PDB file of N, CA, C and O in Angstrom:
ATOM      1  N   MET A  25      16.679  -0.239  -3.343  1.00  0.00           N
ATOM      2  CA  MET A  25      15.555   0.280  -2.631  1.00  0.00           C
ATOM      3  C   MET A  25      14.226  -0.411  -3.208  1.00  0.00           C
ATOM      4  O   MET A  25      14.237  -0.601  -4.412  1.00  0.00           O
ATOM      5  N   THR A  26      13.389  -0.576  -2.311  1.00  0.00           N
ATOM      6  CA  THR A  26      12.151  -1.143  -2.712  1.00  0.00           C
ATOM      7  C   THR A  26      11.041  -0.298  -3.350  1.00  0.00           C
ATOM      8  O   THR A  26      11.114   1.002  -2.950  1.00  0.00           O
ATOM      9  N   GLN A  27      10.371  -0.623  -4.236  1.00  0.00           N
ATOM     10  CA  GLN A  27       9.317   0.133  -5.006  1.00  0.00           C
ATOM     11  C   GLN A  27       8.050  -0.485  -4.797  1.00  0.00           C
ATOM     12  O   GLN A  27       7.801  -1.671  -4.934  1.00  0.00           O
ATOM     13  N   VAL A  28       7.077   0.366  -4.329  1.00  0.00           N
ATOM     14  CA  VAL A  28       5.774  -0.064  -4.081  1.00  0.00           C
ATOM     15  C   VAL A  28       4.820   0.769  -5.150  1.00  0.00           C
ATOM     16  O   VAL A  28       4.884   1.938  -5.308  1.00  0.00           O
ATOM     17  N   ILE A  29       4.015  -0.160  -5.790  1.00  0.00           N
ATOM     18  CA  ILE A  29       3.095   0.390  -6.792  1.00  0.00           C
ATOM     19  C   ILE A  29       1.662   0.308  -6.466  1.00  0.00           C
ATOM     20  O   ILE A  29       1.264  -0.774  -6.031  1.00  0.00           O
ATOM     21  N   TYR A  30       1.021   1.380  -6.472  1.00  0.00           N
ATOM     22  CA  TYR A  30      -0.418   1.490  -6.123  1.00  0.00           C
ATOM     23  C   TYR A  30      -1.098   1.494  -7.546  1.00  0.00           C
ATOM     24  O   TYR A  30      -0.917   2.420  -8.275  1.00  0.00           O
ATOM     25  N   ARG A  31      -2.084   0.528  -7.679  1.00  0.00           N
ATOM     26  CA  ARG A  31      -2.838   0.529  -8.894  1.00  0.00           C
ATOM     27  C   ARG A  31      -4.296   0.689  -8.634  1.00  0.00           C
ATOM     28  O   ARG A  31      -4.844   0.078  -7.780  1.00  0.00           O
ATOM     29  N   VAL A  32      -4.861   1.632  -9.427  1.00  0.00           N
ATOM     30  CA  VAL A  32      -6.231   1.995  -9.312  1.00  0.00           C
ATOM     31  C   VAL A  32      -7.014   1.129 -10.234  1.00  0.00           C
ATOM     32  O   VAL A  32      -6.688   0.940 -11.440  1.00  0.00           O
ATOM     33  N   VAL A  33      -7.961   0.336  -9.620  1.00  0.00           N
ATOM     34  CA  VAL A  33      -8.746  -0.754 -10.395  1.00  0.00           C
ATOM     35  C   VAL A  33     -10.199  -0.762 -10.016  1.00  0.00           C
ATOM     36  O   VAL A  33     -10.557  -0.305  -8.986  1.00  0.00           O
ATOM     37  N   GLU A  34     -10.987  -1.357 -10.913  1.00  0.00           N
ATOM     38  CA  GLU A  34     -12.396  -1.449 -10.512  1.00  0.00           C
ATOM     39  C   GLU A  34     -12.436  -2.647  -9.488  1.00  0.00           C
ATOM     40  O   GLU A  34     -11.774  -3.549  -9.655  1.00  0.00           O
ATOM     41  N   HIS A  35     -13.306  -2.412  -8.498  1.00  0.00           N
ATOM     42  CA  HIS A  35     -13.435  -3.341  -7.479  1.00  0.00           C
ATOM     43  C   HIS A  35     -14.711  -3.317  -6.665  1.00  0.00           C
ATOM     44  O   HIS A  35     -15.183  -2.231  -6.305  1.00  0.00           O
ATOM     45  N   ASP A  36     -15.410  -4.463  -6.470  1.00  0.00           N
ATOM     46  CA  ASP A  36     -16.622  -4.595  -5.694  1.00  0.00           C
ATOM     47  C   ASP A  36     -17.662  -3.480  -5.934  1.00  0.00           C
ATOM     48  O   ASP A  36     -18.277  -2.836  -5.087  1.00  0.00           O
ATOM     49  N   GLY A  37     -17.963  -3.195  -7.228  1.00  0.00           N
ATOM     50  CA  GLY A  37     -18.968  -2.332  -7.734  1.00  0.00           C
ATOM     51  C   GLY A  37     -18.525  -0.870  -7.706  1.00  0.00           C
ATOM     52  O   GLY A  37     -19.254   0.123  -7.893  1.00  0.00           O
ATOM     53  N   GLY A  38     -17.241  -0.515  -7.425  1.00  0.00           N
ATOM     54  CA  GLY A  38     -16.697   0.762  -7.446  1.00  0.00           C
ATOM     55  C   GLY A  38     -15.232   0.765  -7.849  1.00  0.00           C
ATOM     56  O   GLY A  38     -14.883   0.036  -8.777  1.00  0.00           O
ATOM     57  N   TRP A  39     -14.410   1.560  -7.140  1.00  0.00           N
ATOM     58  CA  TRP A  39     -13.111   1.646  -7.401  1.00  0.00           C
ATOM     59  C   TRP A  39     -12.222   1.432  -6.203  1.00  0.00           C
ATOM     60  O   TRP A  39     -12.660   1.892  -5.136  1.00  0.00           O
ATOM     61  N   ALA A  40     -10.996   0.950  -6.394  1.00  0.00           N
ATOM     62  CA  ALA A  40     -10.177   0.879  -5.182  1.00  0.00           C
ATOM     63  C   ALA A  40      -8.705   0.995  -5.705  1.00  0.00           C
ATOM     64  O   ALA A  40      -8.416   0.976  -6.938  1.00  0.00           O
ATOM     65  N   TYR A  41      -7.791   1.165  -4.808  1.00  0.00           N
ATOM     66  CA  TYR A  41      -6.412   0.921  -5.237  1.00  0.00           C
ATOM     67  C   TYR A  41      -5.823  -0.413  -4.623  1.00  0.00           C
ATOM     68  O   TYR A  41      -6.316  -0.876  -3.604  1.00  0.00           O
ATOM     69  N   LYS A  42      -4.899  -0.979  -5.327  1.00  0.00           N
ATOM     70  CA  LYS A  42      -4.464  -2.287  -4.882  1.00  0.00           C
ATOM     71  C   LYS A  42      -2.900  -2.204  -4.789  1.00  0.00           C
ATOM     72  O   LYS A  42      -2.175  -1.525  -5.725  1.00  0.00           O
ATOM     73  N   VAL A  43      -2.291  -2.781  -3.771  1.00  0.00           N
ATOM     74  CA  VAL A  43      -0.899  -2.895  -3.632  1.00  0.00           C
ATOM     75  C   VAL A  43      -0.637  -4.517  -3.492  1.00  0.00           C
ATOM     76  O   VAL A  43      -1.091  -5.080  -2.625  1.00  0.00           O
ATOM     77  N   GLY A  44      -0.046  -5.030  -4.503  1.00  0.00           N
ATOM     78  CA  GLY A  44       0.152  -6.510  -4.567  1.00  0.00           C
ATOM     79  C   GLY A  44      -1.108  -6.986  -4.743  1.00  0.00           C
ATOM     80  O   GLY A  44      -1.909  -6.789  -5.677  1.00  0.00           O
ATOM     81  N   ASP A  45      -1.525  -7.915  -3.892  1.00  0.00           N
ATOM     82  CA  ASP A  45      -2.870  -8.536  -3.828  1.00  0.00           C
ATOM     83  C   ASP A  45      -3.907  -7.969  -2.849  1.00  0.00           C
ATOM     84  O   ASP A  45      -4.816  -8.511  -2.586  1.00  0.00           O
ATOM     85  N   VAL A  46      -3.566  -6.910  -2.275  1.00  0.00           N
ATOM     86  CA  VAL A  46      -4.313  -6.278  -1.226  1.00  0.00           C
ATOM     87  C   VAL A  46      -5.123  -5.040  -1.734  1.00  0.00           C
ATOM     88  O   VAL A  46      -4.394  -4.171  -2.312  1.00  0.00           O
ATOM     89  N   PHE A  47      -6.435  -5.054  -1.557  1.00  0.00           N
ATOM     90  CA  PHE A  47      -7.258  -3.953  -2.070  1.00  0.00           C
ATOM     91  C   PHE A  47      -7.422  -2.919  -0.892  1.00  0.00           C
ATOM     92  O   PHE A  47      -7.614  -3.383   0.331  1.00  0.00           O
ATOM     93  N   SER A  48      -7.608  -1.753  -1.147  1.00  0.00           N
ATOM     94  CA  SER A  48      -8.067  -0.690  -0.181  1.00  0.00           C
ATOM     95  C   SER A  48      -9.556  -0.838  -0.015  1.00  0.00           C
ATOM     96  O   SER A  48     -10.172  -1.793  -0.594  1.00  0.00           O
ATOM     97  N   GLU A  49     -10.173   0.014   0.721  1.00  0.00           N
ATOM     98  CA  GLU A  49     -11.513   0.100   0.746  1.00  0.00           C
ATOM     99  C   GLU A  49     -12.101   0.507  -0.596  1.00  0.00           C
ATOM    100  O   GLU A  49     -11.353   0.961  -1.455  1.00  0.00           O
ATOM    101  N   THR A  50     -13.361   0.285  -0.903  1.00  0.00           N
ATOM    102  CA  THR A  50     -13.980   0.568  -2.094  1.00  0.00           C
ATOM    103  C   THR A  50     -14.442   2.061  -2.227  1.00  0.00           C
ATOM    104  O   THR A  50     -15.149   2.385  -1.146  1.00  0.00           O
ATOM    105  N   PHE A  51     -14.110   2.763  -3.241  1.00  0.00           N
ATOM    106  CA  PHE A  51     -14.573   4.184  -3.362  1.00  0.00           C
ATOM    107  C   PHE A  51     -15.717   4.146  -4.431  1.00  0.00           C
ATOM    108  O   PHE A  51     -15.694   3.383  -5.384  1.00  0.00           O
ATOM    109  N   ARG A  52     -16.607   5.149  -4.217  1.00  0.00           N
ATOM    110  CA  ARG A  52     -17.700   5.256  -5.193  1.00  0.00           C
ATOM    111  C   ARG A  52     -17.141   5.758  -6.628  1.00  0.00           C
ATOM    112  O   ARG A  52     -17.652   5.314  -7.669  1.00  0.00           O
ATOM    113  N   THR A  53     -16.163   6.483  -6.681  1.00  0.00           N
ATOM    114  CA  THR A  53     -15.768   7.002  -7.984  1.00  0.00           C
ATOM    115  C   THR A  53     -14.312   6.677  -8.227  1.00  0.00           C
ATOM    116  O   THR A  53     -13.445   6.630  -7.340  1.00  0.00           O
ATOM    117  N   HIS A  54     -13.909   6.751  -9.458  1.00  0.00           N
ATOM    118  CA  HIS A  54     -12.508   6.523  -9.865  1.00  0.00           C
ATOM    119  C   HIS A  54     -11.624   7.629  -9.337  1.00  0.00           C
ATOM    120  O   HIS A  54     -10.566   7.463  -8.824  1.00  0.00           O
ATOM    121  N   ALA A  55     -12.190   8.969  -9.482  1.00  0.00           N
ATOM    122  CA  ALA A  55     -11.381   9.989  -8.948  1.00  0.00           C
ATOM    123  C   ALA A  55     -11.152   9.912  -7.479  1.00  0.00           C
ATOM    124  O   ALA A  55      -9.913  10.218  -7.003  1.00  0.00           O
ATOM    125  N   ASP A  56     -12.063   9.435  -6.669  1.00  0.00           N
ATOM    126  CA  ASP A  56     -11.810   9.198  -5.241  1.00  0.00           C
ATOM    127  C   ASP A  56     -10.800   8.247  -4.977  1.00  0.00           C
ATOM    128  O   ASP A  56      -9.869   8.468  -4.044  1.00  0.00           O
ATOM    129  N   ALA A  57     -10.769   7.124  -5.771  1.00  0.00           N
ATOM    130  CA  ALA A  57      -9.796   6.061  -5.471  1.00  0.00           C
ATOM    131  C   ALA A  57      -8.520   6.500  -6.015  1.00  0.00           C
ATOM    132  O   ALA A  57      -7.530   6.222  -5.296  1.00  0.00           O
ATOM    133  N   LEU A  58      -8.316   7.299  -7.045  1.00  0.00           N
ATOM    134  CA  LEU A  58      -7.020   7.867  -7.528  1.00  0.00           C
ATOM    135  C   LEU A  58      -6.512   8.783  -6.499  1.00  0.00           C
ATOM    136  O   LEU A  58      -5.251   8.739  -6.153  1.00  0.00           O
ATOM    137  N   ALA A  59      -7.327   9.675  -6.036  1.00  0.00           N
ATOM    138  CA  ALA A  59      -6.885  10.680  -5.047  1.00  0.00           C
ATOM    139  C   ALA A  59      -6.243   9.871  -3.688  1.00  0.00           C
ATOM    140  O   ALA A  59      -5.322  10.330  -3.148  1.00  0.00           O
ATOM    141  N   ALA A  60      -7.061   8.854  -3.242  1.00  0.00           N
ATOM    142  CA  ALA A  60      -6.619   8.099  -2.169  1.00  0.00           C
ATOM    143  C   ALA A  60      -5.314   7.414  -2.427  1.00  0.00           C
ATOM    144  O   ALA A  60      -4.538   7.343  -1.446  1.00  0.00           O
ATOM    145  N   ALA A  61      -5.083   6.831  -3.543  1.00  0.00           N
ATOM    146  CA  ALA A  61      -3.976   6.177  -3.872  1.00  0.00           C
ATOM    147  C   ALA A  61      -2.699   7.172  -3.846  1.00  0.00           C
ATOM    148  O   ALA A  61      -1.630   6.806  -3.285  1.00  0.00           O
ATOM    149  N   ARG A  62      -2.894   8.218  -4.398  1.00  0.00           N
ATOM    150  CA  ARG A  62      -1.813   9.285  -4.416  1.00  0.00           C
ATOM    151  C   ARG A  62      -1.430   9.810  -2.998  1.00  0.00           C
ATOM    152  O   ARG A  62      -0.332   9.896  -2.643  1.00  0.00           O
ATOM    153  N   ILE A  63      -2.490   9.830  -2.163  1.00  0.00           N
ATOM    154  CA  ILE A  63      -2.267  10.332  -0.752  1.00  0.00           C
ATOM    155  C   ILE A  63      -1.505   9.159  -0.081  1.00  0.00           C
ATOM    156  O   ILE A  63      -0.405   9.459   0.693  1.00  0.00           O
ATOM    157  N   ALA A  64      -1.952   7.873  -0.163  1.00  0.00           N
ATOM    158  CA  ALA A  64      -1.232   6.730   0.428  1.00  0.00           C
ATOM    159  C   ALA A  64       0.120   6.613  -0.026  1.00  0.00           C
ATOM    160  O   ALA A  64       1.070   6.304   0.820  1.00  0.00           O
ATOM    161  N   ALA A  65       0.341   6.707  -1.312  1.00  0.00           N
ATOM    162  CA  ALA A  65       1.773   6.646  -1.873  1.00  0.00           C
ATOM    163  C   ALA A  65       2.637   7.701  -1.292  1.00  0.00           C
ATOM    164  O   ALA A  65       3.774   7.439  -1.017  1.00  0.00           O
ATOM    165  N   SER A  66       2.127   8.874  -1.171  1.00  0.00           N
ATOM    166  CA  SER A  66       3.101  10.036  -0.727  1.00  0.00           C
ATOM    167  C   SER A  66       3.340   9.836   0.900  1.00  0.00           C
ATOM    168  O   SER A  66       4.464  10.073   1.309  1.00  0.00           O
ATOM    169  N   GLU A  67       2.323   9.333   1.549  1.00  0.00           N
ATOM    170  CA  GLU A  67       2.517   9.084   3.003  1.00  0.00           C
ATOM    171  C   GLU A  67       3.409   8.048   3.219  1.00  0.00           C
ATOM    172  O   GLU A  67       4.191   8.045   4.219  1.00  0.00           O
ATOM    173  N   GLN A  68       3.509   6.957   2.451  1.00  0.00           N
ATOM    174  CA  GLN A  68       4.381   5.856   2.655  1.00  0.00           C
ATOM    175  C   GLN A  68       5.793   6.156   2.484  1.00  0.00           C
ATOM    176  O   GLN A  68       6.793   5.592   2.853  1.00  0.00           O
ATOM    177  N   GLN A  69       6.006   7.268   1.819  1.00  0.00           N
ATOM    178  CA  GLN A  69       7.406   7.829   1.709  1.00  0.00           C
ATOM    179  C   GLN A  69       7.969   8.628   2.762  1.00  0.00           C
ATOM    180  O   GLN A  69       9.175   9.014   2.847  1.00  0.00           O
ATOM    181  N   LEU A  70       7.211   9.013   3.835  1.00  0.00           N
ATOM    182  CA  LEU A  70       7.442   9.854   4.917  1.00  0.00           C
ATOM    183  C   LEU A  70       8.290   9.045   5.801  1.00  0.00           C
ATOM    184  O   LEU A  70       8.011   7.933   6.146  1.00  0.00           O
ATOM    185  N   GLY A  71       9.446   9.515   6.298  1.00  0.00           N
ATOM    186  CA  GLY A  71      10.274   8.907   7.437  1.00  0.00           C
ATOM    187  C   GLY A  71       9.507   8.888   8.658  1.00  0.00           C
ATOM    188  O   GLY A  71       8.624   9.640   8.962  1.00  0.00           O
ATOM    189  N   GLY A  72      10.060   8.146   9.563  1.00  0.00           N
ATOM    190  CA  GLY A  72       9.520   8.050  10.904  1.00  0.00           C
ATOM    191  C   GLY A  72      10.518   7.643  11.894  1.00  0.00           C
ATOM    192  O   GLY A  72      11.699   7.832  11.574  1.00  0.00           O
ATOM    193  N   ASN A  73      10.162   7.157  13.079  1.00  0.00           N
ATOM    194  CA  ASN A  73      11.148   6.690  13.994  1.00  0.00           C
ATOM    195  C   ASN A  73      11.528   5.224  13.799  1.00  0.00           C
ATOM    196  O   ASN A  73      10.793   4.408  13.221  1.00  0.00           O
ATOM    197  N   THR A  74      12.778   4.831  14.160  1.00  0.00           N
ATOM    198  CA  THR A  74      13.165   3.439  14.152  1.00  0.00           C
ATOM    199  C   THR A  74      12.414   2.743  15.302  1.00  0.00           C
ATOM    200  O   THR A  74      12.504   3.177  16.385  1.00  0.00           O
ATOM    201  N   GLU A  75      11.699   1.630  14.934  1.00  0.00           N
ATOM    202  CA  GLU A  75      10.905   0.929  15.877  1.00  0.00           C
ATOM    203  C   GLU A  75      11.007  -0.603  15.640  1.00  0.00           C
ATOM    204  O   GLU A  75      11.297  -0.955  14.536  1.00  0.00           O
ATOM    205  N   GLY A  76      10.713  -1.369  16.694  1.00  0.00           N
ATOM    206  CA  GLY A  76      10.591  -2.776  16.580  1.00  0.00           C
ATOM    207  C   GLY A  76       9.202  -3.080  15.978  1.00  0.00           C
ATOM    208  O   GLY A  76       8.235  -2.374  16.337  1.00  0.00           O
ATOM    209  N   ILE A  77       9.249  -4.075  15.070  1.00  0.00           N
ATOM    210  CA  ILE A  77       7.932  -4.428  14.489  1.00  0.00           C
ATOM    211  C   ILE A  77       7.973  -6.073  14.646  1.00  0.00           C
ATOM    212  O   ILE A  77       8.789  -6.696  14.704  1.00  0.00           O
ATOM    213  N   GLU A  78       6.612  -6.370  14.459  1.00  0.00           N
ATOM    214  CA  GLU A  78       6.295  -7.923  14.389  1.00  0.00           C
ATOM    215  C   GLU A  78       5.446  -8.188  13.273  1.00  0.00           C
ATOM    216  O   GLU A  78       4.533  -7.384  12.873  1.00  0.00           O
ATOM    217  N   PHE A  79       5.739  -9.317  12.513  1.00  0.00           N
ATOM    218  CA  PHE A  79       4.857  -9.524  11.386  1.00  0.00           C
ATOM    219  C   PHE A  79       4.740 -11.129  11.207  1.00  0.00           C
ATOM    220  O   PHE A  79       5.607 -11.930  11.587  1.00  0.00           O
ATOM    221  N   GLN A  80       3.813 -11.484  10.544  1.00  0.00           N
ATOM    222  CA  GLN A  80       3.554 -12.991  10.281  1.00  0.00           C
ATOM    223  C   GLN A  80       3.808 -13.187   8.790  1.00  0.00           C
ATOM    224  O   GLN A  80       3.323 -12.480   7.953  1.00  0.00           O
ATOM    225  N   ASP A  81       4.651 -14.237   8.468  1.00  0.00           N
ATOM    226  CA  ASP A  81       4.996 -14.554   7.037  1.00  0.00           C
ATOM    227  C   ASP A  81       3.881 -15.475   6.524  1.00  0.00           C
ATOM    228  O   ASP A  81       2.835 -15.934   7.160  1.00  0.00           O
ATOM    229  N   ALA A  82       4.000 -15.850   5.179  1.00  0.00           N
ATOM    230  CA  ALA A  82       3.019 -16.585   4.578  1.00  0.00           C
ATOM    231  C   ALA A  82       2.854 -18.087   5.110  1.00  0.00           C
ATOM    232  O   ALA A  82       1.829 -18.751   4.959  1.00  0.00           O
ATOM    233  N   GLN A  83       3.899 -18.534   5.804  1.00  0.00           N
ATOM    234  CA  GLN A  83       3.778 -19.806   6.432  1.00  0.00           C
ATOM    235  C   GLN A  83       3.339 -19.801   7.813  1.00  0.00           C
ATOM    236  O   GLN A  83       3.206 -20.759   8.545  1.00  0.00           O
ATOM    237  N   GLY A  84       2.904 -18.587   8.334  1.00  0.00           N
ATOM    238  CA  GLY A  84       2.179 -18.390   9.651  1.00  0.00           C
ATOM    239  C   GLY A  84       3.263 -18.204  10.816  1.00  0.00           C
ATOM    240  O   GLY A  84       2.871 -18.172  11.846  1.00  0.00           O
ATOM    241  N   GLN A  85       4.583 -17.988  10.465  1.00  0.00           N
ATOM    242  CA  GLN A  85       5.660 -17.819  11.509  1.00  0.00           C
ATOM    243  C   GLN A  85       5.718 -16.292  11.813  1.00  0.00           C
ATOM    244  O   GLN A  85       5.499 -15.562  10.857  1.00  0.00           O
ATOM    245  N   TRP A  86       5.824 -16.102  13.102  1.00  0.00           N
ATOM    246  CA  TRP A  86       5.952 -14.661  13.502  1.00  0.00           C
ATOM    247  C   TRP A  86       7.430 -14.272  13.558  1.00  0.00           C
ATOM    248  O   TRP A  86       8.304 -15.046  13.924  1.00  0.00           O
ATOM    249  N   HIS A  87       7.725 -13.027  13.130  1.00  0.00           N
ATOM    250  CA  HIS A  87       9.182 -12.426  13.195  1.00  0.00           C
ATOM    251  C   HIS A  87       9.105 -11.081  13.919  1.00  0.00           C
ATOM    252  O   HIS A  87       8.178 -10.386  13.843  1.00  0.00           O
ATOM    253  N   GLU A  88      10.223 -10.819  14.539  1.00  0.00           N
ATOM    254  CA  GLU A  88      10.462  -9.524  15.135  1.00  0.00           C
ATOM    255  C   GLU A  88      11.690  -8.826  14.461  1.00  0.00           C
ATOM    256  O   GLU A  88      12.699  -9.647  14.233  1.00  0.00           O
ATOM    257  N   GLU A  89      11.608  -7.591  14.120  1.00  0.00           N
ATOM    258  CA  GLU A  89      12.713  -6.884  13.369  1.00  0.00           C
ATOM    259  C   GLU A  89      12.706  -5.465  13.957  1.00  0.00           C
ATOM    260  O   GLU A  89      11.728  -4.971  14.513  1.00  0.00           O
ATOM    261  N   LEU A  90      13.867  -4.819  13.710  1.00  0.00           N
ATOM    262  CA  LEU A  90      13.997  -3.419  13.837  1.00  0.00           C
ATOM    263  C   LEU A  90      14.015  -2.741  12.678  1.00  0.00           C
ATOM    264  O   LEU A  90      14.625  -3.081  11.673  1.00  0.00           O
ATOM    265  N   ALA A  91      12.926  -1.906  12.543  1.00  0.00           N
ATOM    266  CA  ALA A  91      12.689  -1.140  11.097  1.00  0.00           C
ATOM    267  C   ALA A  91      13.188   0.254  11.298  1.00  0.00           C
ATOM    268  O   ALA A  91      12.847   1.134  12.166  1.00  0.00           O
ATOM    269  N   SER A  92      14.095   0.451  10.423  1.00  0.00           N
ATOM    270  CA  SER A  92      14.537   1.920  10.387  1.00  0.00           C
ATOM    271  C   SER A  92      13.534   2.938   9.859  1.00  0.00           C
ATOM    272  O   SER A  92      12.973   2.630   8.804  1.00  0.00           O
ATOM    273  N   GLY A  93      13.461   4.016  10.490  1.00  0.00           N
ATOM    274  CA  GLY A  93      12.366   4.965  10.178  1.00  0.00           C
ATOM    275  C   GLY A  93      12.818   5.729   8.908  1.00  0.00           C
ATOM    276  O   GLY A  93      11.934   6.480   8.216  1.00  0.00           O
ATOM    277  N   GLY A  94      14.134   5.704   8.523  1.00  0.00           N
ATOM    278  CA  GLY A  94      14.428   6.370   7.285  1.00  0.00           C
ATOM    279  C   GLY A  94      14.549   5.397   6.098  1.00  0.00           C
ATOM    280  O   GLY A  94      14.810   5.972   4.999  1.00  0.00           O
ATOM    281  N   ASP A  95      14.325   4.162   6.231  1.00  0.00           N
ATOM    282  CA  ASP A  95      14.221   3.239   5.184  1.00  0.00           C
ATOM    283  C   ASP A  95      12.886   3.226   4.558  1.00  0.00           C
ATOM    284  O   ASP A  95      12.144   2.257   4.762  1.00  0.00           O
ATOM    285  N   ARG A  96      12.678   4.125   3.543  1.00  0.00           N
ATOM    286  CA  ARG A  96      11.298   4.239   2.898  1.00  0.00           C
ATOM    287  C   ARG A  96      11.474   3.839   1.560  1.00  0.00           C
ATOM    288  O   ARG A  96      12.407   4.139   0.835  1.00  0.00           O
ATOM    289  N   PRO A  97      10.305   3.179   0.999  1.00  0.00           N
ATOM    290  CA  PRO A  97      10.356   2.664  -0.454  1.00  0.00           C
ATOM    291  C   PRO A  97       9.976   3.866  -1.281  1.00  0.00           C
ATOM    292  O   PRO A  97       9.428   4.855  -0.984  1.00  0.00           O
ATOM    293  N   THR A  98      10.212   3.707  -2.715  1.00  0.00           N
ATOM    294  CA  THR A  98       9.871   4.716  -3.601  1.00  0.00           C
ATOM    295  C   THR A  98       8.400   4.094  -4.004  1.00  0.00           C
ATOM    296  O   THR A  98       8.050   2.987  -3.929  1.00  0.00           O
ATOM    297  N   THR A  99       7.508   5.046  -4.297  1.00  0.00           N
ATOM    298  CA  THR A  99       6.215   4.579  -4.742  1.00  0.00           C
ATOM    299  C   THR A  99       5.741   5.307  -6.083  1.00  0.00           C
ATOM    300  O   THR A  99       6.281   6.258  -6.470  1.00  0.00           O
ATOM    301  N   ASP A 100       4.805   4.714  -6.668  1.00  0.00           N
ATOM    302  CA  ASP A 100       4.219   5.131  -7.892  1.00  0.00           C
ATOM    303  C   ASP A 100       2.813   4.815  -7.915  1.00  0.00           C
ATOM    304  O   ASP A 100       2.415   3.825  -7.307  1.00  0.00           O
ATOM    305  N   VAL A 101       1.962   5.508  -8.667  1.00  0.00           N
ATOM    306  CA  VAL A 101       0.530   5.262  -8.722  1.00  0.00           C
ATOM    307  C   VAL A 101       0.324   5.034 -10.363  1.00  0.00           C
ATOM    308  O   VAL A 101       0.676   5.786 -11.107  1.00  0.00           O
ATOM    309  N   GLU A 102      -0.282   3.855 -10.531  1.00  0.00           N
ATOM    310  CA  GLU A 102      -0.724   3.393 -11.856  1.00  0.00           C
ATOM    311  C   GLU A 102      -2.148   3.349 -12.074  1.00  0.00           C
ATOM    312  O   GLU A 102      -2.920   2.769 -11.180  1.00  0.00           O
ATOM    313  N   ASP A 103      -2.703   4.120 -12.900  1.00  0.00           N
ATOM    314  CA  ASP A 103      -4.212   4.185 -13.107  1.00  0.00           C
ATOM    315  C   ASP A 103      -4.594   3.181 -14.173  1.00  0.00           C
ATOM    316  O   ASP A 103      -4.372   3.391 -15.343  1.00  0.00           O
ATOM    317  N   GLN A 104      -5.321   2.069 -13.755  1.00  0.00           N
ATOM    318  CA  GLN A 104      -5.828   1.049 -14.599  1.00  0.00           C
ATOM    319  C   GLN A 104      -7.186   1.410 -15.167  1.00  0.00           C
ATOM    320  O   GLN A 104      -7.705   0.525 -15.841  1.00  0.00           O
ATOM    321  N   GLY A 105      -7.828   2.640 -14.797  1.00  0.00           N
ATOM    322  CA  GLY A 105      -9.177   2.874 -15.174  1.00  0.00           C
ATOM    323  C   GLY A 105      -9.178   3.727 -16.288  1.00  0.00           C
ATOM    324  O   GLY A 105      -9.343   4.134 -17.112  1.00  0.00           O
TER     325      GLY A 105
END
């Protein structure tokens, strides 16, 4: 199973959470960013419907897949602040 880690970090004059190399919006306080990271992490674990998805890979190629609504990653929040 895949694990997704949300990291709370200083960003752009405030705080954000980061997944991989992608930042969330910037929050004014550390507490707000941490709360948002916890909400996002918990919501990502919720199951949904099996649906077709399209995505572009790092080489610019588009792919289509069937994504199972029950195939959810585990998540964790790491506080870097």
